[in-house]
Amino acid sequence: MKDTTIRWILYAVLFLLFVLHNDLWLWNDATIIMGMPIGFLYHVLYCFAVSGAMYLLLKNAWPVDLASKDQEQK
Amino acid sequence: MTLTMITIALYLTLVLLIGVFSNRLFKGTGEDYFLASRSIGPFVLLMSLFGTHMTAFSLLGASGEAYTKGIGVFGLMASASALVVPLVFFFFGTRLWSIGKNQKYVTQVQFFRDRWESDILGLLLFLVIVGLMIPYLLIGVMGGGITLTNMTEGAVPPWVGGLVVCVVIFTYINLGGMRGTAWVNTFQTLVFMVLGAITFFIIVQQHGGLSNAMRLISESGHGDLLIRGEKIKPLQMLTYIFIPLSVGMFPHIFMHWLSAKSVETFRYPILFYPLCIAIVWVPSVLMGIMGVIDFDPQTTAGNAVLVKMVAKHAPDMIGGLLAAGVFAAIMSSLDSQTLAVGTMFTQDIVKKYGFRQKEISEKQQVLFGRIFVLAILTLTFVLAQFSARSIFKLAIWSFSGFAALIPVAVAALYWKRSTKAGAIAAIITVAVSWIYFFMQGWETPGYTLGGSGVMPVTAMFFLSTTAMIFVSLLTAPPSKETIEKFFKS
């Protein structure tokens, strides 16, 4: 797959994460899972999911132009 | 109480020792004092960026808000930041670092002034940024006062805690500049992360485990804290995500970016920031909602609930350690903010306008930097004595202003056709709309536009974006040389 295609897929993933941040379906749900309200646990797990997305972003969309510019200067 | 005081004193001594040690590497130059000679590695960058961003409000404010608004506070502020902040580092931080290193910038005003070839724009931005920093600085000094007073059950007046924070910060900034600040921040960030976790486990144990604590919350008649319900509106959740964009325009975050050793240094902060957020905010929010088991929100103020819970459930030593953790969170922000504002006065005013006939020497730069840090801390301390607003409210208004300036940064980095008139129009729009909404919402707790849940920052953001686009398109673009200087591939 082309770099640009991967990049756009990753941007779509980021947008999806933005949408998923608004968990209206758990708004009034007081179920307790692992000692925490489900609406709270969802957002804790969300932080881990974001970190995973950042890993993919770093791996596939890192601004190589800046890195090579830095190397040139060195 | 004595044990608490001894623990705090020991902690502050350690902080000062780190400052003294960092002084041994000090080279005496302006670049070393303000940016640690652009030598900061990945772990220290992560810790110092995180510690700088997390203020007293991530411990005292977050638990206080959760105490009255419930679990929704985590989604509203923590997980929103977990998404937005690393992206700001990725899309803005790396580029600004590269330009800053290439052009030898120290402050963001220098960058924006050159980007649009306008001294007026630089001065305007300077005024707006310093104005927005004032409430942000006050948060730290007031937080220090509240902590010490509550920990000692009122025996020590608030001004003493504020004074201690100011004196300690001045000492280690004076000794180590940015290097001292980054090292101390790293230590302090680790301290408040670890101590927050320890305090959390002790308090949970005292309540018979997490599940039991949740049951006690429901039985105390505060089951609504376990859902979002009516306490947080969906539109508020949607639009609150603009607030963490503020990191992209904070002058202290900008300086930490420029202190990075290489662009690769940014990988750690981008990857681990969301996890750091969870480590600090999970205990804070859960302890906040557990506050209703022991205290009545009608009689106990939100900002004081965490400290009161510790005083009730944890031994003196843990109380002292938590106080040290709160001090750590406060000082790791206040130091960078003070250094950044001091640097702006030195670089953007004194160096730019004060020494027109000859170049300001490295020694003079460091001297001015130190004088301004002292002046800013003194002024903040005095102002804090007359300020009575809650810590949290001050933070939100300050953050909103910075977030609304983001279109200026986006245009500077990604839109060649943007013009100085567009940027000036956007900055003026932010200033005017901020004053308008502040006047509207000053007296209304949890103010949103027309009570709809839409945060005022949303309107400010779209107004400044509109001003940036329309005025830029109506005015002449920057010179070819400038475009090449900033967009050379």
Tab-separated table of C-alpha atoms in Angstrom, chain A residues 11 14 17-18 21-24 26-30 32 34-40 43-44 46-48 50-52 54-55 57-59 61-63 65-67 69-70 73-74, chain B residues 71 74-75 79-80 82-83 86-87 90-91 94-95 97-98 101-102 210-211 214 226-229 232-234 237-238 241 262-264 266-267 270-271 274-275 278 282 285-286 488:
chain	number	residue	atom	x	y	z
A	11	TYR	CA	-6.185	10.016	9.759
A	14	LEU	CA	-7.979	9.385	14.402
A	17	LEU	CA	-11.349	7.971	17.819
A	18	PHE	CA	-12.723	11.497	18.008
A	21	HIS	CA	-14.924	9.803	22.467
A	22	ASN	CA	-18.599	10.798	22.570
A	23	ASP	CA	-19.958	7.563	24.083
A	24	LEU	CA	-23.620	8.566	24.276
A	26	LEU	CA	-23.068	4.627	27.981
A	27	TRP	CA	-24.275	8.005	29.213
A	28	ASN	CA	-26.734	6.717	31.825
A	29	ASP	CA	-25.319	3.225	32.356
A	30	ALA	CA	-24.182	2.701	35.977
A	32	ILE	CA	-19.886	-1.616	37.583
A	34	MET	CA	-13.780	-4.279	37.569
A	35	GLY	CA	-14.881	-1.976	40.379
A	36	MET	CA	-15.439	0.969	38.043
A	37	PRO	CA	-18.543	2.451	36.399
A	38	ILE	CA	-18.652	1.336	32.762
A	39	GLY	CA	-18.692	4.917	31.448
A	40	PHE	CA	-15.453	5.546	33.320
A	43	HIS	CA	-12.582	6.201	28.796
A	44	VAL	CA	-9.668	4.577	30.622
A	46	TYR	CA	-9.870	4.710	25.345
A	47	CYS	CA	-6.546	6.196	26.543
A	48	PHE	CA	-4.837	2.888	25.767
A	50	VAL	CA	-5.202	6.279	21.609
A	51	SER	CA	-1.695	5.220	22.575
A	52	GLY	CA	-2.011	2.319	20.111
A	54	MET	CA	-0.126	6.957	18.174
A	55	TYR	CA	2.173	3.967	17.778
A	57	LEU	CA	1.107	7.068	13.475
A	58	LEU	CA	4.747	7.111	14.576
A	59	LYS	CA	5.473	3.989	12.589
A	61	ALA	CA	3.408	8.740	9.202
A	62	TRP	CA	6.517	10.086	10.916
A	63	PRO	CA	7.682	13.368	9.309
A	65	ASP	CA	11.553	15.232	5.989
A	66	LEU	CA	12.171	16.825	9.393
A	67	ALA	CA	14.335	13.924	10.522
A	69	LYS	CA	16.757	17.860	7.675
A	70	ASP	CA	18.000	17.360	11.231
A	73	GLN	CA	22.290	19.981	9.876
A	74	LYS	CA	24.310	17.630	12.058
B	71	ILE	CA	-17.093	10.267	36.437
B	74	PHE	CA	-12.516	11.954	33.134
B	75	GLY	CA	-13.954	11.831	29.609
B	79	SER	CA	-9.332	11.218	27.677
B	80	ALA	CA	-9.949	14.285	25.489
B	82	ALA	CA	-5.109	11.892	25.734
B	83	LEU	CA	-6.253	12.203	22.106
B	86	PRO	CA	-0.094	13.906	21.403
B	87	LEU	CA	-1.539	14.994	18.061
B	90	PHE	CA	2.978	15.341	16.335
B	91	PHE	CA	1.645	17.984	13.953
B	94	THR	CA	7.962	18.444	15.603
B	95	ARG	CA	7.661	21.166	12.942
B	97	TRP	CA	11.186	22.258	16.821
B	98	SER	CA	12.715	21.948	13.351
B	101	LYS	CA	16.444	24.963	15.681
B	102	ASN	CA	17.086	26.091	12.131
B	210	LEU	CA	-13.162	-0.298	44.759
B	211	SER	CA	-16.449	-2.171	44.242
B	214	MET	CA	-18.891	2.367	44.425
B	226	LEU	CA	-21.434	7.082	38.550
B	227	ILE	CA	-23.026	8.210	35.267
B	228	ARG	CA	-22.870	11.380	33.159
B	229	GLY	CA	-26.657	11.930	33.366
B	232	ILE	CA	-22.574	16.802	31.826
B	233	LYS	CA	-24.302	17.583	28.535
B	234	PRO	CA	-23.377	15.645	25.353
B	237	MET	CA	-18.430	16.569	25.839
B	238	LEU	CA	-18.256	17.196	22.101
B	241	ILE	CA	-12.237	18.667	23.106
B	262	SER	CA	16.345	15.947	18.031
B	263	VAL	CA	13.037	15.413	16.287
B	264	GLU	CA	13.227	11.739	17.280
B	266	PHE	CA	9.315	13.582	20.315
B	267	ARG	CA	8.449	9.898	19.844
B	270	ILE	CA	3.621	11.222	21.531
B	271	LEU	CA	3.426	7.524	22.388
B	274	PRO	CA	-2.151	9.088	26.809
B	275	LEU	CA	-0.934	6.500	29.321
B	278	ALA	CA	-4.563	7.734	32.657
B	282	VAL	CA	-7.803	7.677	37.142
B	285	VAL	CA	-11.311	11.227	39.566
B	286	LEU	CA	-12.085	8.044	41.522
B	488	LYS	CA	11.521	24.810	2.158
